[in-house]
Every structure is written in structure tokens, then in C-alpha cells.
PDB file of C-alpha atoms in Angstrom:
ATOM      1  CA  MET A  88       0.000   0.000   0.000  1.00 37.00           C
ATOM      2  CA  SER A  89       1.279   3.447  -0.816  1.00 35.00           C
ATOM      3  CA  THR A  90      -0.170   6.821   0.135  1.00 37.00           C
ATOM      4  CA  THR A  91       0.995  10.388   0.446  1.00 38.00           C
ATOM      5  CA  ALA A  92       0.830  12.315   3.713  1.00 41.00           C
ATOM      6  CA  THR A  93       1.441  16.008   3.867  1.00 38.00           C
ATOM      7  CA  SER A  94       3.433  17.514   6.679  1.00 37.00           C
ATOM      8  CA  PRO A  95       1.254  20.321   8.090  1.00 38.00           C
ATOM      9  CA  ALA A  96       2.496  23.341   9.981  1.00 38.00           C
ATOM     10  CA  CYS A  97       0.621  22.213  13.071  1.00 43.00           C
ATOM     11  CA  SER A  98       1.348  18.717  14.313  1.00 42.00           C
ATOM     12  CA  ALA A  99       2.363  16.774  17.381  1.00 46.00           C
ATOM     13  CA  PRO A 100       6.042  16.505  18.192  1.00 49.00           C
ATOM     14  CA  GLY A 101       7.826  14.017  15.951  1.00 63.00           C
ATOM     15  CA  THR A 102       8.760  11.973  18.996  1.00 70.00           C
ATOM     16  CA  ILE A 103       5.140  10.783  19.090  1.00 77.00           C
ATOM     17  CA  THR A 104       3.934  10.995  15.489  1.00 83.00           C
ATOM     18  CA  HIS A 105       6.954   9.355  13.841  1.00 84.00           C
ATOM     19  CA  PRO A 106       6.874   6.130  15.893  1.00 88.00           C
ATOM     20  CA  ALA A 107       3.083   5.933  15.474  1.00 90.00           C
ATOM     21  CA  PHE A 108       3.400   6.110  11.659  1.00 88.00           C
ATOM     22  CA  ALA A 109       6.556   3.968  11.627  1.00 89.00           C
ATOM     23  CA  ALA A 110       4.651   1.054  13.205  1.00 92.00           C
ATOM     24  CA  TRP A 111       2.644   0.800   9.977  1.00 93.00           C
ATOM     25  CA  LEU A 112       5.785   0.763   7.810  1.00 90.00           C
ATOM     26  CA  ARG A 113       7.485  -2.256   9.403  1.00 90.00           C
ATOM     27  CA  PRO A 114       5.359  -5.275   8.406  1.00 92.00           C
ATOM     28  CA  ASP A 115       6.898  -7.519   5.759  1.00 91.00           C
ATOM     29  CA  CYS A 116       4.157  -7.977   3.179  1.00 91.00           C
ATOM     30  CA  GLY A 117       6.021 -10.847   1.551  1.00 90.00           C
ATOM     31  CA  GLY A 118       9.330 -10.962  -0.254  1.00 87.00           C
ATOM     32  CA  GLY A 119      10.673  -8.048   1.756  1.00 85.00           C
ATOM     33  CA  VAL A 120       7.990  -5.664   0.431  1.00 86.00           C
ATOM     34  CA  LEU A 121       7.051  -3.065   3.053  1.00 85.00           C
ATOM     35  CA  PRO A 122       4.150  -0.568   3.089  1.00 85.00           C
ATOM     36  CA  THR A 123       5.348   2.907   2.102  1.00 80.00           C
ATOM     37  CA  ILE A 124       4.241   6.455   2.820  1.00 73.00           C
ATOM     38  CA  ALA A 125       5.607   9.501   1.014  1.00 65.00           C
ATOM     39  CA  VAL A 126       5.690  12.702   3.059  1.00 58.00           C
ATOM     40  CA  GLU A 127       5.459  16.000   1.212  1.00 62.00           C
ATOM     41  CA  PRO A 128       5.856  19.433   2.804  1.00 57.00           C
ATOM     42  CA  THR A 129       2.913  21.768   2.452  1.00 60.00           C
ATOM     43  CA  THR A 130       1.965  25.328   3.184  1.00 60.00           C
ATOM     44  CA  ARG A 131       0.468  26.301   6.518  1.00 59.00           C
ATOM     45  CA  ALA A 132      -2.743  24.402   7.163  1.00 61.00           C
ATOM     46  CA  ARG A 133      -5.814  25.534   9.034  1.00 61.00           C
ATOM     47  CA  CYS A 134      -5.725  23.397  12.144  1.00 61.00           C
ATOM     48  CA  ASP A 135      -8.989  23.958  13.963  1.00 64.00           C
ATOM     49  CA  ASP A 136     -11.395  21.865  11.903  1.00 68.00           C
ATOM     50  CA  PRO A 137     -11.199  18.837   9.623  1.00 75.00           C
ATOM     51  CA  GLU A 138     -12.077  19.727   6.074  1.00 76.00           C
ATOM     52  CA  TYR A 139     -11.885  18.462   2.511  1.00 79.00           C
ATOM     53  CA  ASN A 140     -11.325  20.905  -0.321  1.00 76.00           C
ATOM     54  CA  GLN A 141     -12.835  19.568  -3.557  1.00 75.00           C
ATOM     55  CA  ASP A 142     -11.436  22.438  -5.614  1.00 75.00           C
ATOM     56  CA  GLY A 143      -7.796  22.446  -4.518  1.00 70.00           C
ATOM     57  CA  GLY A 144      -5.051  20.893  -2.491  1.00 70.00           C
ATOM     58  CA  ASN A 145      -5.602  19.288   0.865  1.00 74.00           C
ATOM     59  CA  ALA A 146      -3.468  18.912   3.938  1.00 76.00           C
ATOM     60  CA  ASN A 147      -3.791  15.920   6.219  1.00 81.00           C
ATOM     61  CA  VAL A 148      -3.794  17.521   9.655  1.00 82.00           C
ATOM     62  CA  LEU A 149      -3.470  16.356  13.224  1.00 85.00           C
ATOM     63  CA  ILE A 150      -5.698  18.484  15.448  1.00 85.00           C
ATOM     64  CA  PHE A 151      -5.627  18.593  19.240  1.00 86.00           C
ATOM     65  CA  GLN A 152      -9.035  19.674  20.554  1.00 86.00           C
ATOM     66  CA  ASP A 153      -8.032  20.793  24.052  1.00 85.00           C
ATOM     67  CA  SER A 154     -10.754  23.220  25.085  1.00 85.00           C
ATOM     68  CA  THR A 155     -13.917  21.597  23.681  1.00 86.00           C
ATOM     69  CA  TRP A 156     -14.678  18.344  21.855  1.00 86.00           C
ATOM     70  CA  PRO A 157     -17.026  19.261  18.986  1.00 83.00           C
ATOM     71  CA  ARG A 158     -18.021  15.675  18.080  1.00 83.00           C
ATOM     72  CA  ASN A 159     -21.060  13.589  19.082  1.00 80.00           C
ATOM     73  CA  SER A 160     -19.052  10.846  20.777  1.00 79.00           C
ATOM     74  CA  LEU A 161     -18.150  12.658  24.011  1.00 73.00           C
ATOM     75  CA  HIS A 162     -15.889   9.911  25.378  1.00 79.00           C
ATOM     76  CA  ALA A 163     -13.934   9.173  22.198  1.00 88.00           C
ATOM     77  CA  LEU A 164     -10.198   9.694  22.630  1.00 91.00           C
ATOM     78  CA  ALA A 165      -9.785  10.589  18.962  1.00 93.00           C
ATOM     79  CA  LEU A 166     -11.572  10.683  15.637  1.00 92.00           C
ATOM     80  CA  THR A 167     -10.192  10.220  12.138  1.00 92.00           C
ATOM     81  CA  THR A 168     -12.189  11.642   9.251  1.00 90.00           C
ATOM     82  CA  VAL A 169     -11.442  10.093   5.850  1.00 90.00           C
ATOM     83  CA  TRP A 170     -12.677  11.496   2.541  1.00 89.00           C
ATOM     84  CA  PHE A 171     -12.427   8.842  -0.166  1.00 87.00           C
ATOM     85  CA  ASN A 172     -13.865   7.615  -3.443  1.00 87.00           C
ATOM     86  CA  PRO A 173     -16.183   4.668  -2.638  1.00 90.00           C
ATOM     87  CA  GLU A 174     -15.852   3.322  -6.177  1.00 93.00           C
ATOM     88  CA  ASN A 175     -12.086   2.742  -6.082  1.00 89.00           C
ATOM     89  CA  GLY A 176     -11.081   3.310  -2.442  1.00 83.00           C
ATOM     90  CA  ARG A 177      -8.749   6.200  -3.284  1.00 83.00           C
ATOM     91  CA  ILE A 178      -8.217   8.395  -0.217  1.00 85.00           C
ATOM     92  CA  TYR A 179      -8.399  12.137  -0.921  1.00 85.00           C
ATOM     93  CA  ASP A 180      -7.907  13.640   2.521  1.00 87.00           C
ATOM     94  CA  VAL A 181      -7.601  12.494   6.125  1.00 90.00           C
ATOM     95  CA  ASP A 182      -7.687  14.538   9.311  1.00 90.00           C
ATOM     96  CA  VAL A 183      -7.074  13.194  12.815  1.00 91.00           C
ATOM     97  CA  GLU A 184      -8.542  14.902  15.885  1.00 91.00           C
ATOM     98  CA  VAL A 185      -7.362  14.070  19.401  1.00 92.00           C
ATOM     99  CA  ASN A 186      -9.763  14.725  22.269  1.00 90.00           C
ATOM    100  CA  GLY A 187      -7.754  16.485  24.971  1.00 87.00           C
ATOM    101  CA  THR A 188     -10.835  17.038  27.140  1.00 88.00           C
ATOM    102  CA  VAL A 189     -11.518  13.469  28.367  1.00 85.00           C
ATOM    103  CA  GLY A 190      -8.641  13.124  30.795  1.00 83.00           C
ATOM    104  CA  PRO A 191      -4.902  13.142  30.899  1.00 85.00           C
ATOM    105  CA  LEU A 192      -2.966  12.178  27.777  1.00 87.00           C
ATOM    106  CA  THR A 193       0.549  10.958  28.429  1.00 85.00           C
ATOM    107  CA  ILE A 194       3.635  10.648  26.274  1.00 85.00           C
ATOM    108  CA  THR A 195       5.840   8.961  28.877  1.00 82.00           C
ATOM    109  CA  THR A 196       4.042   6.918  31.519  1.00 80.00           C
ATOM    110  CA  PRO A 197       0.937   5.109  30.216  1.00 78.00           C
ATOM    111  CA  GLU A 198      -0.256   4.473  33.777  1.00 81.00           C
ATOM    112  CA  ALA A 199      -0.786   8.237  34.156  1.00 83.00           C
ATOM    113  CA  GLY A 200      -3.557   8.377  31.538  1.00 84.00           C
ATOM    114  CA  ALA A 201      -4.265   7.576  27.914  1.00 88.00           C
ATOM    115  CA  ASP A 202      -1.074   6.835  25.956  1.00 91.00           C
ATOM    116  CA  LEU A 203      -0.896   9.324  23.084  1.00 92.00           C
ATOM    117  CA  GLN A 204       1.398   7.142  20.969  1.00 92.00           C
ATOM    118  CA  SER A 205      -1.072   4.230  21.261  1.00 93.00           C
ATOM    119  CA  ILE A 206      -3.971   6.496  20.300  1.00 94.00           C
ATOM    120  CA  LEU A 207      -2.085   7.906  17.304  1.00 94.00           C
ATOM    121  CA  THR A 208      -0.935   4.475  16.102  1.00 95.00           C
ATOM    122  CA  HIS A 209      -4.585   3.380  16.066  1.00 95.00           C
ATOM    123  CA  GLU A 210      -5.784   6.570  14.376  1.00 95.00           C
ATOM    124  CA  PHE A 211      -3.006   6.397  11.770  1.00 94.00           C
ATOM    125  CA  GLY A 212      -4.345   2.938  10.887  1.00 95.00           C
ATOM    126  CA  HIS A 213      -7.611   4.705  10.020  1.00 93.00           C
ATOM    127  CA  PHE A 214      -5.539   7.339   8.189  1.00 90.00           C
ATOM    128  CA  LEU A 215      -4.238   4.533   5.978  1.00 90.00           C
ATOM    129  CA  GLY A 216      -7.757   3.292   5.259  1.00 89.00           C
ATOM    130  CA  LEU A 217      -8.223   0.537   7.845  1.00 94.00           C
ATOM    131  CA  SER A 218     -11.459  -0.017   9.746  1.00 94.00           C
ATOM    132  CA  HIS A 219     -11.795  -1.563  13.196  1.00 96.00           C
ATOM    133  CA  SER A 220     -10.731  -5.172  13.700  1.00 97.00           C
ATOM    134  CA  GLU A 221     -12.643  -7.900  15.505  1.00 96.00           C
ATOM    135  CA  ASP A 222      -9.351  -9.151  16.992  1.00 96.00           C
ATOM    136  CA  ASP A 223      -9.399  -7.855  20.580  1.00 94.00           C
ATOM    137  CA  ARG A 224      -5.567  -7.729  20.664  1.00 95.00           C
ATOM    138  CA  ALA A 225      -5.137  -5.729  17.449  1.00 97.00           C
ATOM    139  CA  VAL A 226      -4.127  -2.077  17.338  1.00 96.00           C
ATOM    140  CA  MET A 227      -7.225  -1.561  15.194  1.00 97.00           C
ATOM    141  CA  ARG A 228      -9.617  -3.035  17.757  1.00 95.00           C
ATOM    142  CA  GLU A 229     -12.553  -0.811  18.580  1.00 93.00           C
ATOM    143  CA  ALA A 230     -11.830  -0.203  22.268  1.00 89.00           C
ATOM    144  CA  TYR A 231      -8.784   1.077  24.134  1.00 88.00           C
ATOM    145  CA  ASP A 232      -8.344   1.171  27.878  1.00 84.00           C
ATOM    146  CA  ALA A 233      -6.314   4.075  29.232  1.00 85.00           C
ATOM    147  CA  GLY A 234      -3.332   3.204  31.373  1.00 85.00           C
ATOM    148  CA  ASN A 235      -1.459   0.956  28.950  1.00 88.00           C
ATOM    149  CA  ASP A 236       0.602   1.245  25.785  1.00 90.00           C
ATOM    150  CA  ASP A 237      -0.469  -1.970  24.049  1.00 89.00           C
ATOM    151  CA  LEU A 238      -1.526  -0.195  20.847  1.00 92.00           C
ATOM    152  CA  ARG A 239       2.010   0.917  20.008  1.00 92.00           C
ATOM    153  CA  ALA A 240       3.040  -2.350  18.294  1.00 93.00           C
ATOM    154  CA  LEU A 241       1.114  -4.020  15.475  1.00 96.00           C
ATOM    155  CA  THR A 242      -0.222  -7.545  15.801  1.00 96.00           C
ATOM    156  CA  ALA A 243      -0.258 -10.143  13.021  1.00 96.00           C
ATOM    157  CA  ASP A 244      -3.857  -9.076  12.283  1.00 97.00           C
ATOM    158  CA  ASP A 245      -2.813  -5.439  11.850  1.00 97.00           C
ATOM    159  CA  ALA A 246       0.145  -6.393   9.626  1.00 96.00           C
ATOM    160  CA  ALA A 247      -2.029  -8.588   7.401  1.00 96.00           C
ATOM    161  CA  ARG A 248      -4.597  -5.819   7.044  1.00 95.00           C
ATOM    162  CA  ILE A 249      -2.101  -3.078   6.108  1.00 95.00           C
ATOM    163  CA  CYS A 250      -0.435  -5.386   3.605  1.00 93.00           C
ATOM    164  CA  ALA A 251      -3.803  -6.238   2.024  1.00 90.00           C
TER     165      ALA A 251
END
């Protein structure tokens, strides 16, 4: 699988986003073939709302909603919005929102709250076009319990899905 991600002006520190994306680039899809993502720099992106521009370029943005969570699912830790062509599956734009209002997010000690790297690894799976998995150990499972970092590393189910 190959996709292009733009590098917006507003994003989380690379110490969190890079490992979360890198997890999806490691699976061997057979014969040493690995999934690839091309990163292209872009101009400053508007970072307060996910949006798709049908008439021009798009930036895939990572948005931290720290003061209010404007989505219906009040307890969701994050939401990924994907604009795509249902006829061929081509992804046009993806924006990831992290809910900073539901409790502490941590980048060091998972026991202190919800592990941001785990959340981003899961959301970046959606970014790459994956839906939730029925495997309750997979990164792409539907539920995540704060206080652990078990979504940082892909399972065999996740690897098979990204390679497909």
C-alpha cells in the first residue's frame, strides 16, 4: 500500500507521530515488500477543523481539541475523518482529531492516563484506510483502555490488514 501524507504546519512533536506512523511501515508484506508512505511538505494548514477541499489541495492535519470536543461521541479519545472515493477506495484527505478534554494524555508513563502514541498508532491505521478489527488484541480493535501502551506495536492481524 502506498499513500501520500502532507506535513502540516501544526502537528504533534515528531517523537510521538513518527513512531506511530513507523509502526505501519514495518510489516513484511512478503518478499521483503514493506508498506510505504511519502511525506510532502505543504503550506500552513488551518488546524482547527477537519475539512476536505474539492477544488484544490488538501493537507492531512493532526488536530488537538483541548478546550472543547465538537463531536457527538463525548468519550472518544480521537476521531479520524477520511474522505475517499467509494468506487475505487482512493483516499483524498484524512484529518485526525485528538480529544484532549476526556482526561490526561501521556507521552511517557501510560499508567498516568491515555497513551498518546497508542492512540495515534490506532488513528493512523484509520488514516491509511483501515477499519476496526474484531481481533481484541489488534491495534485496530474498537476499544482502548487508558493506562497501557499496548496499541504501540502491530499484531499479526494489523500487519495482514495493512499489507492487504
